[in-house]
Amino acid sequence: MIPNDRKYTRDHEWVKIEGSIAKLGITAHAAEALGDIVFVELPAVDKDVAIGDGYCVVESVKAVSNVYSSVSGKVVEVNEALDANPEKLNEDAYGQFIAAVEFTEVADNLMDAEAYEAFLAEQE
Amino acid sequence: MKSYVPNTEKERREMLSVLGLESMDELFSDIPADLRLNRPLDLPDGVSEIELRSILAGYALQNEDDGLLFRGAGAYSHYIPSVVPQLAMRSEFYTAYTPYQAEMSQGMLQALFEYQTVICRLTGMDVANASVYDGATAAAEAMIMLRDSKRRKKMLYSAALNPDVIAVIKTYAHCLGIETVEIPVGADGLTDISAIAANMEGAAGMIAAQPNYYGNIEDMQAISDAVHAANGLMVAYVNPITLGLMKRPAEYGADIAVGDGQPLGLPLSFGGPYVGFMATTAKLMRNLPGRIAGQTADAEGNRVFVLTLQAREQHIRREKASSNICSNQMLCAVMAAIYCCTMGPAGMKEVAQHNIAKAHYLAEQLAAIDGITLRYPETPFFNEFVVDTTLPAQELNDALKDIGITGGLVLPDGGMLWCATEMNAREEIDFLCDTIKSIMGGIR
Amino acid sequence: MRSSYKLIFERSREGRRAYDMPELDVPCACGTIPEGMRAVSRLDLPELGEVDLVRHYTNLSRRNFGVDNGFYPLGSCTMKYNPKINEELAAMFNSVHPRLDADMAQGCLRLMKDTEDMLCEICGMDAFTLQPAAGAHGELAGLMHIRAYHEHRGDTARTTIIVPDAAHGTNPASAVMAGFKVKEIKSAPDGGVDLDALRAAVGSDTAGLMLTNPSTLGLFERNIKKIAEIVHNAGGLLYYDGANLNAIMGIVRPGDMGFDVMHINLHKTFSTPHGGGGPGSGPVGVKSHLMPFMPVPVLKEDEDGMIVPDYDRPESIGKVKSLYGNFGVIVKAYCYIRSLGGRGLKEASENAVLNANYIMHRLRGAYGIPHDRTCMHECVVTPGELVDYGVHTSDIAKALIDRGYHPPTIYFPLIVHEAMMIEPTETESRETLDEFVDAMLDIAKVAKTDPGAIHAAPVTTPVGRPDEVAAARKPIVKYW
């Protein structure tokens, strides 16, 4: 099930707005495509990010993938649980944010859950 | 002519006919005719093993390497126990490629895991890679680690590093746009620690050698403290043969320990193959370049070794990789590990004791000769030291050469860098000094 | 019987020793080490008797597989036979100190110079340096020449190296390490360079193009002249990745194809053993316009006929490695070239290509062949319809292990889905090739009737398939 409390990018990332904070993560589709995730290179707290920046790198055994930001702003929190347990992204991609950003701007080309589901179907 | 192609002419023709071809040439029809060589390579005709042996003996005869050796400067003559080359030359090891298929490469993978453990125990660091090309490239790779972990493109280095190490660092730094700043050497032959603080602004860290190029023992703790005080990382370039007697890099706060493993059981072999070792803290593990062997299990729970953390490497990360290294010096790393395990803790200590003792004996005897003075008489040293001579150093060396002795390396400033190891017996040293006395006396 | 094998640290017993040293015949000097730099504890290294140490490593070697054990068709790695005589002859130079005065090391220096000259003839280049320690190191050094060339012409806008998407991972990584940006171009359907993509990619920012020829698909790049023209007309230089040189010795030379700079892997084409991952050697060849930038020292012959290392080269890129390079490896390559001579080298390439085509021919039908035309020294095949039975490239690789073979290179090149890259080399006999193909055909048959048996492979090895995910998630990279 794709949660409808957040928005999605064509690169299979999600963004959930909670007041002035945007939580960023990857979708279950992305986690599955990467395979067993072995390491998440979390951004530094206080790092400035802009829309489209690769702010995080996710590694599986045989691949690496950039995760791109759909907001601009400053990282205020990272999900440190992923440091020790990167597999949480495979197990519960929608329940695990990667970084929380105090944002100034949100990308204007995001999809809602329904549109993302259609986008996935189209990709098949 | 020697051929390693087993198939006979007849078999080759049969194979061609299976492919529906008449001649070898047809296999190359994709190659435009005007690009082809269309003439035999202008090389000497192939030779038999007997002839090859005599050709190589001819080259070997042109070297004068069978006399007494008192030279180091980055490559050292140490005793190599027979077990080291004989075990490394098990052809299951030396004719294998990189252990991509773990199930049939457990021997090499475990040997590497053991090597990494040996390097960690020698240096006191948390994690080591499976080697890079040599000490100089290890230093250059450490510089890249500093840049990536500190996100600063400036590094300090001690002027008392081996000049080849400095040259390689500078070559790499130029391409990567990293600024390198030299910290000078004081009148005592040691890195000028007071110059570090003033230059650390914007620097990711510093690299200094122990012992330094002149053989002198640095106060690495003070260097490390100065670098850390400026929020930098400390890279220690160490001669591993000292570590049976001297403090390990982790114990004076090094963040990265690198060096050349040649003294650990590798022959001089005119400069290579040697092995560069790299070790670091757990915190910097993912910045470490190159292959790393790791432990895991199979489905039955047997301990299994694999190449791990591969997502750092070029074959996966391509242009985003921090290093391009692929082949390294695996077999040399295994030789170094075999050496350390042969020597054990007692042997490593004893060999270090011999080195420092022989060098001090040599220094004393040389300094007693009229016209020779120790350049840094107050500075402690390991198995190398610098002297100044009244007779030009090259003249002295040329005279020694005539009787089969390789004297100390002549430095650009006219000094001589001497070395003694466990390979130099007391009689040799006495003979050398008597010879020098007569040379210098004869000229005076 | 599966089993793990004790680590050497687990065999240690306090007080045992495998070394001995003579009595110290001079006064002890340990007291001269300043207090603060003395060791604070005993080194924690294993203590074993010599026989136990010897058995440990001997048994470890039995858990490993080299060319001397069996067929090793690892694509792009040229796992040919490593002649025994060359090991023995290289050891003749073990005691030569690299900082000897040049007049005392003429044998080593001359051997290096002679090797450089022979490599020039084989490759059609004007000069070689033997300093780089491996293929990727050669790439880096070669790209540094390209950088220096543009810099010295004041053409500082040339910051981009073009790399085909089929290239070895070292190519883009080396380019970045040499300070370039990388522009990746898509390959044409036949795996060669897409000329239109290349034309669109070149420009005033082009420093050069890196290319392997034969390509990583084992196919000769028929448009090479056109490619060279496009890159040169745009002001760029052409880099030759010599990983696949074993296909073309004595037949066509990189220098004649238009390449300006190249590297060779002595541990592939020139038969030096790979040592389970190294040492290799990656000599770099250049055309005359790049000679000023070669790393120091450059070996030259002085008026007395002596070979001397020349450091006085103001435009040099500097040094990429200490001293002269992996000299011991260079000696073995020299021995190989002299043993075979020009005719023998050509014979080696011809038979390498014949063997690869023979394998490809016999696998046709049972396996997919994405580019079915005469290949060079290696061929790329895929599981074809076997994936319908759930059998993938990695499964076939593991099944080959049970049949006594080292698997081919797998999942490379990246542009072929489920690739298996098979490089037999010239030193394999027809029956070895036949037996290997028979094993491949047997695997294909079993895959359709009993895919579970393939998935269970390997069963003959000392350990089963490792849990690589666990290894990467919770890295254990030393014994406590």
JSON list of N, CA and C in Angstrom, two decimals, chain B residues 7 34 37 39 42 59 63-65 71 75 90 96 103 121 134 164 171 245 247 269-270 295-296 298 303 324 327-328 350 358 426, chain C residues 10 19 25 37 39 44 61 94-97 99 104 107 114 121 174 225 251 274-277 319 322-323 334 398 430 464 467 476:
[
{"chain": "B", "resi": 7, "resn": "ASN", "atom": "N", "xyz": [48.02, -26.67, -28.35]},
{"chain": "B", "resi": 7, "resn": "ASN", "atom": "CA", "xyz": [47.42, -27.25, -29.55]},
{"chain": "B", "resi": 7, "resn": "ASN", "atom": "C", "xyz": [48.42, -27.31, -30.70]},
{"chain": "B", "resi": 34, "resn": "ASP", "atom": "N", "xyz": [44.08, -1.79, -43.67]},
{"chain": "B", "resi": 34, "resn": "ASP", "atom": "CA", "xyz": [45.13, -0.76, -43.68]},
{"chain": "B", "resi": 34, "resn": "ASP", "atom": "C", "xyz": [45.65, -0.42, -42.29]},
{"chain": "B", "resi": 37, "resn": "LEU", "atom": "N", "xyz": [49.34, -4.60, -39.00]},
{"chain": "B", "resi": 37, "resn": "LEU", "atom": "CA", "xyz": [50.78, -4.46, -39.00]},
{"chain": "B", "resi": 37, "resn": "LEU", "atom": "C", "xyz": [51.38, -4.97, -40.31]},
{"chain": "B", "resi": 39, "resn": "ARG", "atom": "N", "xyz": [53.51, -7.02, -41.10]},
{"chain": "B", "resi": 39, "resn": "ARG", "atom": "CA", "xyz": [54.93, -7.39, -41.11]},
{"chain": "B", "resi": 39, "resn": "ARG", "atom": "C", "xyz": [55.20, -8.05, -39.77]},
{"chain": "B", "resi": 42, "resn": "ASP", "atom": "N", "xyz": [59.31, -6.50, -34.99]},
{"chain": "B", "resi": 42, "resn": "ASP", "atom": "CA", "xyz": [60.77, -6.41, -35.03]},
{"chain": "B", "resi": 42, "resn": "ASP", "atom": "C", "xyz": [61.32, -6.66, -33.63]},
{"chain": "B", "resi": 59, "resn": "TYR", "atom": "N", "xyz": [72.43, -10.09, -17.82]},
{"chain": "B", "resi": 59, "resn": "TYR", "atom": "CA", "xyz": [71.99, -8.85, -17.16]},
{"chain": "B", "resi": 59, "resn": "TYR", "atom": "C", "xyz": [72.46, -8.83, -15.71]},
{"chain": "B", "resi": 63, "resn": "ASN", "atom": "N", "xyz": [75.08, -6.15, -12.71]},
{"chain": "B", "resi": 63, "resn": "ASN", "atom": "CA", "xyz": [74.80, -5.52, -11.41]},
{"chain": "B", "resi": 63, "resn": "ASN", "atom": "C", "xyz": [75.94, -5.84, -10.46]},
{"chain": "B", "resi": 64, "resn": "GLU", "atom": "N", "xyz": [76.23, -4.88, -9.60]},
{"chain": "B", "resi": 64, "resn": "GLU", "atom": "CA", "xyz": [77.22, -5.14, -8.56]},
{"chain": "B", "resi": 64, "resn": "GLU", "atom": "C", "xyz": [76.50, -5.11, -7.22]},
{"chain": "B", "resi": 65, "resn": "ASP", "atom": "N", "xyz": [75.92, -6.23, -6.89]},
{"chain": "B", "resi": 65, "resn": "ASP", "atom": "CA", "xyz": [75.04, -6.27, -5.71]},
{"chain": "B", "resi": 65, "resn": "ASP", "atom": "C", "xyz": [75.47, -7.34, -4.72]},
{"chain": "B", "resi": 71, "resn": "ARG", "atom": "N", "xyz": [73.05, 0.72, 2.97]},
{"chain": "B", "resi": 71, "resn": "ARG", "atom": "CA", "xyz": [72.15, 1.73, 2.42]},
{"chain": "B", "resi": 71, "resn": "ARG", "atom": "C", "xyz": [70.70, 1.30, 2.63]},
{"chain": "B", "resi": 75, "resn": "ALA", "atom": "N", "xyz": [64.22, 1.39, 1.34]},
{"chain": "B", "resi": 75, "resn": "ALA", "atom": "CA", "xyz": [64.21, -0.03, 0.99]},
{"chain": "B", "resi": 75, "resn": "ALA", "atom": "C", "xyz": [65.32, -0.70, 1.80]},
{"chain": "B", "resi": 90, "resn": "ARG", "atom": "N", "xyz": [53.31, -21.09, -3.17]},
{"chain": "B", "resi": 90, "resn": "ARG", "atom": "CA", "xyz": [52.34, -22.16, -3.45]},
{"chain": "B", "resi": 90, "resn": "ARG", "atom": "C", "xyz": [51.52, -21.67, -4.64]},
{"chain": "B", "resi": 96, "resn": "ALA", "atom": "N", "xyz": [46.47, -17.40, -8.84]},
{"chain": "B", "resi": 96, "resn": "ALA", "atom": "CA", "xyz": [45.04, -17.06, -8.76]},
{"chain": "B", "resi": 96, "resn": "ALA", "atom": "C", "xyz": [44.83, -15.60, -9.12]},
{"chain": "B", "resi": 103, "resn": "GLU", "atom": "N", "xyz": [33.87, -19.08, -2.71]},
{"chain": "B", "resi": 103, "resn": "GLU", "atom": "CA", "xyz": [33.88, -20.50, -2.33]},
{"chain": "B", "resi": 103, "resn": "GLU", "atom": "C", "xyz": [35.16, -21.21, -2.74]},
{"chain": "B", "resi": 121, "resn": "ARG", "atom": "N", "xyz": [47.17, -5.15, 14.41]},
{"chain": "B", "resi": 121, "resn": "ARG", "atom": "CA", "xyz": [47.88, -5.38, 15.66]},
{"chain": "B", "resi": 121, "resn": "ARG", "atom": "C", "xyz": [49.24, -4.68, 15.68]},
{"chain": "B", "resi": 134, "resn": "ASP", "atom": "N", "xyz": [52.31, 0.64, -2.80]},
{"chain": "B", "resi": 134, "resn": "ASP", "atom": "CA", "xyz": [53.52, 0.81, -2.02]},
{"chain": "B", "resi": 134, "resn": "ASP", "atom": "C", "xyz": [53.28, 1.89, -0.97]},
{"chain": "B", "resi": 164, "resn": "ASP", "atom": "N", "xyz": [60.57, 10.34, -2.33]},
{"chain": "B", "resi": 164, "resn": "ASP", "atom": "CA", "xyz": [59.66, 9.68, -3.28]},
{"chain": "B", "resi": 164, "resn": "ASP", "atom": "C", "xyz": [58.21, 9.76, -2.79]},
{"chain": "B", "resi": 171, "resn": "THR", "atom": "N", "xyz": [52.20, 14.67, -6.95]},
{"chain": "B", "resi": 171, "resn": "THR", "atom": "CA", "xyz": [51.63, 14.32, -8.26]},
{"chain": "B", "resi": 171, "resn": "THR", "atom": "C", "xyz": [50.12, 14.14, -8.15]},
{"chain": "B", "resi": 245, "resn": "LEU", "atom": "N", "xyz": [59.58, -2.44, 19.00]},
{"chain": "B", "resi": 245, "resn": "LEU", "atom": "CA", "xyz": [60.21, -1.66, 20.07]},
{"chain": "B", "resi": 245, "resn": "LEU", "atom": "C", "xyz": [59.55, -0.31, 20.29]},
{"chain": "B", "resi": 247, "resn": "LYS", "atom": "N", "xyz": [56.39, 2.74, 19.92]},
{"chain": "B", "resi": 247, "resn": "LYS", "atom": "CA", "xyz": [54.97, 2.95, 20.13]},
{"chain": "B", "resi": 247, "resn": "LYS", "atom": "C", "xyz": [54.20, 2.78, 18.82]},
{"chain": "B", "resi": 269, "resn": "SER", "atom": "N", "xyz": [64.68, -6.44, -4.64]},
{"chain": "B", "resi": 269, "resn": "SER", "atom": "CA", "xyz": [64.19, -6.56, -6.01]},
{"chain": "B", "resi": 269, "resn": "SER", "atom": "C", "xyz": [64.15, -5.23, -6.77]},
{"chain": "B", "resi": 270, "resn": "PHE", "atom": "N", "xyz": [65.18, -4.44, -6.63]},
{"chain": "B", "resi": 270, "resn": "PHE", "atom": "CA", "xyz": [65.33, -3.18, -7.36]},
{"chain": "B", "resi": 270, "resn": "PHE", "atom": "C", "xyz": [64.08, -2.29, -7.28]},
{"chain": "B", "resi": 295, "resn": "GLN", "atom": "N", "xyz": [34.57, -11.23, 7.31]},
{"chain": "B", "resi": 295, "resn": "GLN", "atom": "CA", "xyz": [34.09, -12.53, 7.76]},
{"chain": "B", "resi": 295, "resn": "GLN", "atom": "C", "xyz": [32.57, -12.59, 7.70]},
{"chain": "B", "resi": 296, "resn": "THR", "atom": "N", "xyz": [32.05, -13.72, 7.24]},
{"chain": "B", "resi": 296, "resn": "THR", "atom": "CA", "xyz": [30.61, -13.96, 7.30]},
{"chain": "B", "resi": 296, "resn": "THR", "atom": "C", "xyz": [30.42, -15.48, 7.47]},
{"chain": "B", "resi": 298, "resn": "ASP", "atom": "N", "xyz": [28.33, -19.27, 5.84]},
{"chain": "B", "resi": 298, "resn": "ASP", "atom": "CA", "xyz": [27.48, -19.87, 4.82]},
{"chain": "B", "resi": 298, "resn": "ASP", "atom": "C", "xyz": [26.20, -20.38, 5.50]},
{"chain": "B", "resi": 303, "resn": "ARG", "atom": "N", "xyz": [32.32, -20.54, 9.14]},
{"chain": "B", "resi": 303, "resn": "ARG", "atom": "CA", "xyz": [32.95, -19.24, 8.95]},
{"chain": "B", "resi": 303, "resn": "ARG", "atom": "C", "xyz": [33.47, -19.13, 7.51]},
{"chain": "B", "resi": 324, "resn": "ASN", "atom": "N", "xyz": [40.69, 4.59, -7.61]},
{"chain": "B", "resi": 324, "resn": "ASN", "atom": "CA", "xyz": [40.50, 3.72, -8.78]},
{"chain": "B", "resi": 324, "resn": "ASN", "atom": "C", "xyz": [41.15, 2.36, -8.58]},
{"chain": "B", "resi": 327, "resn": "SER", "atom": "N", "xyz": [43.61, -4.06, -8.95]},
{"chain": "B", "resi": 327, "resn": "SER", "atom": "CA", "xyz": [44.71, -4.93, -8.52]},
{"chain": "B", "resi": 327, "resn": "SER", "atom": "C", "xyz": [45.53, -4.19, -7.48]},
{"chain": "B", "resi": 328, "resn": "ASN", "atom": "N", "xyz": [45.97, -4.92, -6.45]},
{"chain": "B", "resi": 328, "resn": "ASN", "atom": "CA", "xyz": [46.86, -4.30, -5.45]},
{"chain": "B", "resi": 328, "resn": "ASN", "atom": "C", "xyz": [48.12, -5.13, -5.35]},
{"chain": "B", "resi": 350, "resn": "GLU", "atom": "N", "xyz": [63.08, -8.64, 18.69]},
{"chain": "B", "resi": 350, "resn": "GLU", "atom": "CA", "xyz": [64.51, -8.92, 18.54]},
{"chain": "B", "resi": 350, "resn": "GLU", "atom": "C", "xyz": [65.08, -8.29, 17.28]},
{"chain": "B", "resi": 358, "resn": "LYS", "atom": "N", "xyz": [72.80, -2.23, 15.73]},
{"chain": "B", "resi": 358, "resn": "LYS", "atom": "CA", "xyz": [73.80, -2.22, 14.65]},
{"chain": "B", "resi": 358, "resn": "LYS", "atom": "C", "xyz": [74.01, -0.79, 14.14]},
{"chain": "B", "resi": 426, "resn": "ARG", "atom": "N", "xyz": [79.04, -7.47, 13.03]},
{"chain": "B", "resi": 426, "resn": "ARG", "atom": "CA", "xyz": [80.02, -6.54, 13.61]},
{"chain": "B", "resi": 426, "resn": "ARG", "atom": "C", "xyz": [81.31, -6.49, 12.79]},
{"chain": "C", "resi": 10, "resn": "GLU", "atom": "N", "xyz": [44.32, -18.41, 16.18]},
{"chain": "C", "resi": 10, "resn": "GLU", "atom": "CA", "xyz": [43.71, -19.43, 17.03]},
{"chain": "C", "resi": 10, "resn": "GLU", "atom": "C", "xyz": [44.65, -20.62, 17.27]},
{"chain": "C", "resi": 19, "resn": "TYR", "atom": "N", "xyz": [61.15, -18.48, 14.41]},
{"chain": "C", "resi": 19, "resn": "TYR", "atom": "CA", "xyz": [62.28, -17.70, 13.89]},
{"chain": "C", "resi": 19, "resn": "TYR", "atom": "C", "xyz": [63.50, -18.02, 14.74]},
{"chain": "C", "resi": 25, "resn": "ASP", "atom": "N", "xyz": [75.84, -9.04, 18.39]},
{"chain": "C", "resi": 25, "resn": "ASP", "atom": "CA", "xyz": [77.31, -8.96, 18.53]},
{"chain": "C", "resi": 25, "resn": "ASP", "atom": "C", "xyz": [77.80, -7.53, 18.76]},
{"chain": "C", "resi": 37, "resn": "MET", "atom": "N", "xyz": [58.32, 7.33, 23.13]},
{"chain": "C", "resi": 37, "resn": "MET", "atom": "CA", "xyz": [58.13, 6.63, 21.85]},
{"chain": "C", "resi": 37, "resn": "MET", "atom": "C", "xyz": [58.42, 5.14, 21.98]},
{"chain": "C", "resi": 39, "resn": "ALA", "atom": "N", "xyz": [57.66, 1.22, 22.91]},
{"chain": "C", "resi": 39, "resn": "ALA", "atom": "CA", "xyz": [56.48, 0.36, 22.91]},
{"chain": "C", "resi": 39, "resn": "ALA", "atom": "C", "xyz": [55.93, 0.25, 24.32]},
{"chain": "C", "resi": 44, "resn": "ASP", "atom": "N", "xyz": [50.85, -8.16, 19.74]},
{"chain": "C", "resi": 44, "resn": "ASP", "atom": "CA", "xyz": [49.95, -9.29, 19.87]},
{"chain": "C", "resi": 44, "resn": "ASP", "atom": "C", "xyz": [49.92, -10.10, 18.57]},
{"chain": "C", "resi": 61, "resn": "SER", "atom": "N", "xyz": [46.41, -22.77, 1.22]},
{"chain": "C", "resi": 61, "resn": "SER", "atom": "CA", "xyz": [46.57, -22.76, -0.24]},
{"chain": "C", "resi": 61, "resn": "SER", "atom": "C", "xyz": [45.68, -23.82, -0.87]},
{"chain": "C", "resi": 94, "resn": "ASN", "atom": "N", "xyz": [66.77, -10.38, -6.70]},
{"chain": "C", "resi": 94, "resn": "ASN", "atom": "CA", "xyz": [66.16, -10.08, -5.40]},
{"chain": "C", "resi": 94, "resn": "ASN", "atom": "C", "xyz": [67.02, -9.20, -4.51]},
{"chain": "C", "resi": 95, "resn": "SER", "atom": "N", "xyz": [68.35, -9.33, -4.64]},
{"chain": "C", "resi": 95, "resn": "SER", "atom": "CA", "xyz": [69.19, -8.61, -3.68]},
{"chain": "C", "resi": 95, "resn": "SER", "atom": "C", "xyz": [69.70, -7.28, -4.22]},
{"chain": "C", "resi": 96, "resn": "VAL", "atom": "N", "xyz": [69.16, -6.81, -5.33]},
{"chain": "C", "resi": 96, "resn": "VAL", "atom": "CA", "xyz": [69.65, -5.54, -5.87]},
{"chain": "C", "resi": 96, "resn": "VAL", "atom": "C", "xyz": [68.89, -4.38, -5.21]},
{"chain": "C", "resi": 97, "resn": "HIS", "atom": "N", "xyz": [69.64, -3.54, -4.51]},
{"chain": "C", "resi": 97, "resn": "HIS", "atom": "CA", "xyz": [69.01, -2.41, -3.82]},
{"chain": "C", "resi": 97, "resn": "HIS", "atom": "C", "xyz": [68.64, -1.33, -4.85]},
{"chain": "C", "resi": 99, "resn": "ARG", "atom": "N", "xyz": [68.37, 1.82, -4.58]},
{"chain": "C", "resi": 99, "resn": "ARG", "atom": "CA", "xyz": [69.05, 3.12, -4.52]},
{"chain": "C", "resi": 99, "resn": "ARG", "atom": "C", "xyz": [70.54, 2.98, -4.77]},
{"chain": "C", "resi": 104, "resn": "MET", "atom": "N", "xyz": [76.22, 0.73, -10.67]},
{"chain": "C", "resi": 104, "resn": "MET", "atom": "CA", "xyz": [76.23, -0.58, -10.02]},
{"chain": "C", "resi": 104, "resn": "MET", "atom": "C", "xyz": [74.98, -1.39, -10.33]},
{"chain": "C", "resi": 107, "resn": "GLY", "atom": "N", "xyz": [72.61, -3.82, -14.89]},
{"chain": "C", "resi": 107, "resn": "GLY", "atom": "CA", "xyz": [71.83, -4.97, -15.35]},
{"chain": "C", "resi": 107, "resn": "GLY", "atom": "C", "xyz": [70.34, -4.70, -15.25]},
{"chain": "C", "resi": 114, "resn": "ASP", "atom": "N", "xyz": [65.47, -2.23, -22.16]},
{"chain": "C", "resi": 114, "resn": "ASP", "atom": "CA", "xyz": [65.19, -3.17, -23.24]},
{"chain": "C", "resi": 114, "resn": "ASP", "atom": "C", "xyz": [63.71, -3.57, -23.25]},
{"chain": "C", "resi": 121, "resn": "GLU", "atom": "N", "xyz": [57.72, -1.49, -29.66]},
{"chain": "C", "resi": 121, "resn": "GLU", "atom": "CA", "xyz": [57.53, -2.19, -30.94]},
{"chain": "C", "resi": 121, "resn": "GLU", "atom": "C", "xyz": [56.21, -2.96, -30.97]},
{"chain": "C", "resi": 174, "resn": "SER", "atom": "N", "xyz": [39.48, 6.31, -12.63]},
{"chain": "C", "resi": 174, "resn": "SER", "atom": "CA", "xyz": [40.81, 6.87, -12.88]},
{"chain": "C", "resi": 174, "resn": "SER", "atom": "C", "xyz": [40.71, 8.30, -13.39]},
{"chain": "C", "resi": 225, "resn": "LYS", "atom": "N", "xyz": [39.17, 4.05, -36.77]},
{"chain": "C", "resi": 225, "resn": "LYS", "atom": "CA", "xyz": [39.79, 5.20, -37.45]},
{"chain": "C", "resi": 225, "resn": "LYS", "atom": "C", "xyz": [38.89, 6.43, -37.38]},
{"chain": "C", "resi": 251, "resn": "ILE", "atom": "N", "xyz": [49.42, -8.28, -34.73]},
{"chain": "C", "resi": 251, "resn": "ILE", "atom": "CA", "xyz": [48.38, -8.19, -35.75]},
{"chain": "C", "resi": 251, "resn": "ILE", "atom": "C", "xyz": [48.00, -6.75, -36.03]},
{"chain": "C", "resi": 274, "resn": "HIS", "atom": "N", "xyz": [49.12, -13.31, -11.31]},
{"chain": "C", "resi": 274, "resn": "HIS", "atom": "CA", "xyz": [48.38, -12.22, -10.69]},
{"chain": "C", "resi": 274, "resn": "HIS", "atom": "C", "xyz": [48.46, -12.25, -9.17]},
{"chain": "C", "resi": 275, "resn": "GLY", "atom": "N", "xyz": [49.02, -13.30, -8.60]},
{"chain": "C", "resi": 275, "resn": "GLY", "atom": "CA", "xyz": [49.28, -13.31, -7.16]},
{"chain": "C", "resi": 275, "resn": "GLY", "atom": "C", "xyz": [48.04, -13.26, -6.29]},
{"chain": "C", "resi": 276, "resn": "GLY", "atom": "N", "xyz": [46.90, -13.70, -6.83]},
{"chain": "C", "resi": 276, "resn": "GLY", "atom": "CA", "xyz": [45.66, -13.66, -6.04]},
{"chain": "C", "resi": 276, "resn": "GLY", "atom": "C", "xyz": [45.15, -12.24, -5.85]},
{"chain": "C", "resi": 277, "resn": "GLY", "atom": "N", "xyz": [45.55, -11.32, -6.73]},
{"chain": "C", "resi": 277, "resn": "GLY", "atom": "CA", "xyz": [45.06, -9.94, -6.63]},
{"chain": "C", "resi": 277, "resn": "GLY", "atom": "C", "xyz": [46.17, -8.92, -6.85]},
{"chain": "C", "resi": 319, "resn": "LYS", "atom": "N", "xyz": [56.15, 11.85, -9.99]},
{"chain": "C", "resi": 319, "resn": "LYS", "atom": "CA", "xyz": [56.23, 10.40, -9.76]},
{"chain": "C", "resi": 319, "resn": "LYS", "atom": "C", "xyz": [54.86, 9.86, -9.39]},
{"chain": "C", "resi": 322, "resn": "SER", "atom": "N", "xyz": [56.95, 5.10, -5.87]},
{"chain": "C", "resi": 322, "resn": "SER", "atom": "CA", "xyz": [58.33, 5.26, -5.48]},
{"chain": "C", "resi": 322, "resn": "SER", "atom": "C", "xyz": [59.22, 4.40, -6.38]},
{"chain": "C", "resi": 323, "resn": "LEU", "atom": "N", "xyz": [60.47, 4.80, -6.48]},
{"chain": "C", "resi": 323, "resn": "LEU", "atom": "CA", "xyz": [61.48, 4.03, -7.19]},
{"chain": "C", "resi": 323, "resn": "LEU", "atom": "C", "xyz": [61.09, 3.78, -8.66]},
{"chain": "C", "resi": 334, "resn": "TYR", "atom": "N", "xyz": [59.59, -9.50, -19.36]},
{"chain": "C", "resi": 334, "resn": "TYR", "atom": "CA", "xyz": [60.73, -9.51, -20.28]},
{"chain": "C", "resi": 334, "resn": "TYR", "atom": "C", "xyz": [61.04, -10.95, -20.71]},
{"chain": "C", "resi": 398, "resn": "LYS", "atom": "N", "xyz": [28.28, -20.80, -10.07]},
{"chain": "C", "resi": 398, "resn": "LYS", "atom": "CA", "xyz": [28.48, -21.70, -8.93]},
{"chain": "C", "resi": 398, "resn": "LYS", "atom": "C", "xyz": [28.46, -23.16, -9.38]},
{"chain": "C", "resi": 430, "resn": "ARG", "atom": "N", "xyz": [42.65, -28.01, -26.75]},
{"chain": "C", "resi": 430, "resn": "ARG", "atom": "CA", "xyz": [41.32, -28.24, -27.29]},
{"chain": "C", "resi": 430, "resn": "ARG", "atom": "C", "xyz": [40.46, -29.08, -26.35]},
{"chain": "C", "resi": 464, "resn": "GLY", "atom": "N", "xyz": [30.04, -23.17, 1.71]},
{"chain": "C", "resi": 464, "resn": "GLY", "atom": "CA", "xyz": [28.94, -22.88, 0.80]},
{"chain": "C", "resi": 464, "resn": "GLY", "atom": "C", "xyz": [28.88, -21.40, 0.45]},
{"chain": "C", "resi": 467, "resn": "ASP", "atom": "N", "xyz": [27.13, -15.45, 3.03]},
{"chain": "C", "resi": 467, "resn": "ASP", "atom": "CA", "xyz": [26.11, -14.43, 3.24]},
{"chain": "C", "resi": 467, "resn": "ASP", "atom": "C", "xyz": [26.79, -13.06, 3.09]},
{"chain": "C", "resi": 476, "resn": "ILE", "atom": "N", "xyz": [32.95, -7.50, 9.77]},
{"chain": "C", "resi": 476, "resn": "ILE", "atom": "CA", "xyz": [33.99, -8.04, 10.65]},
{"chain": "C", "resi": 476, "resn": "ILE", "atom": "C", "xyz": [35.22, -8.15, 9.77]}
]
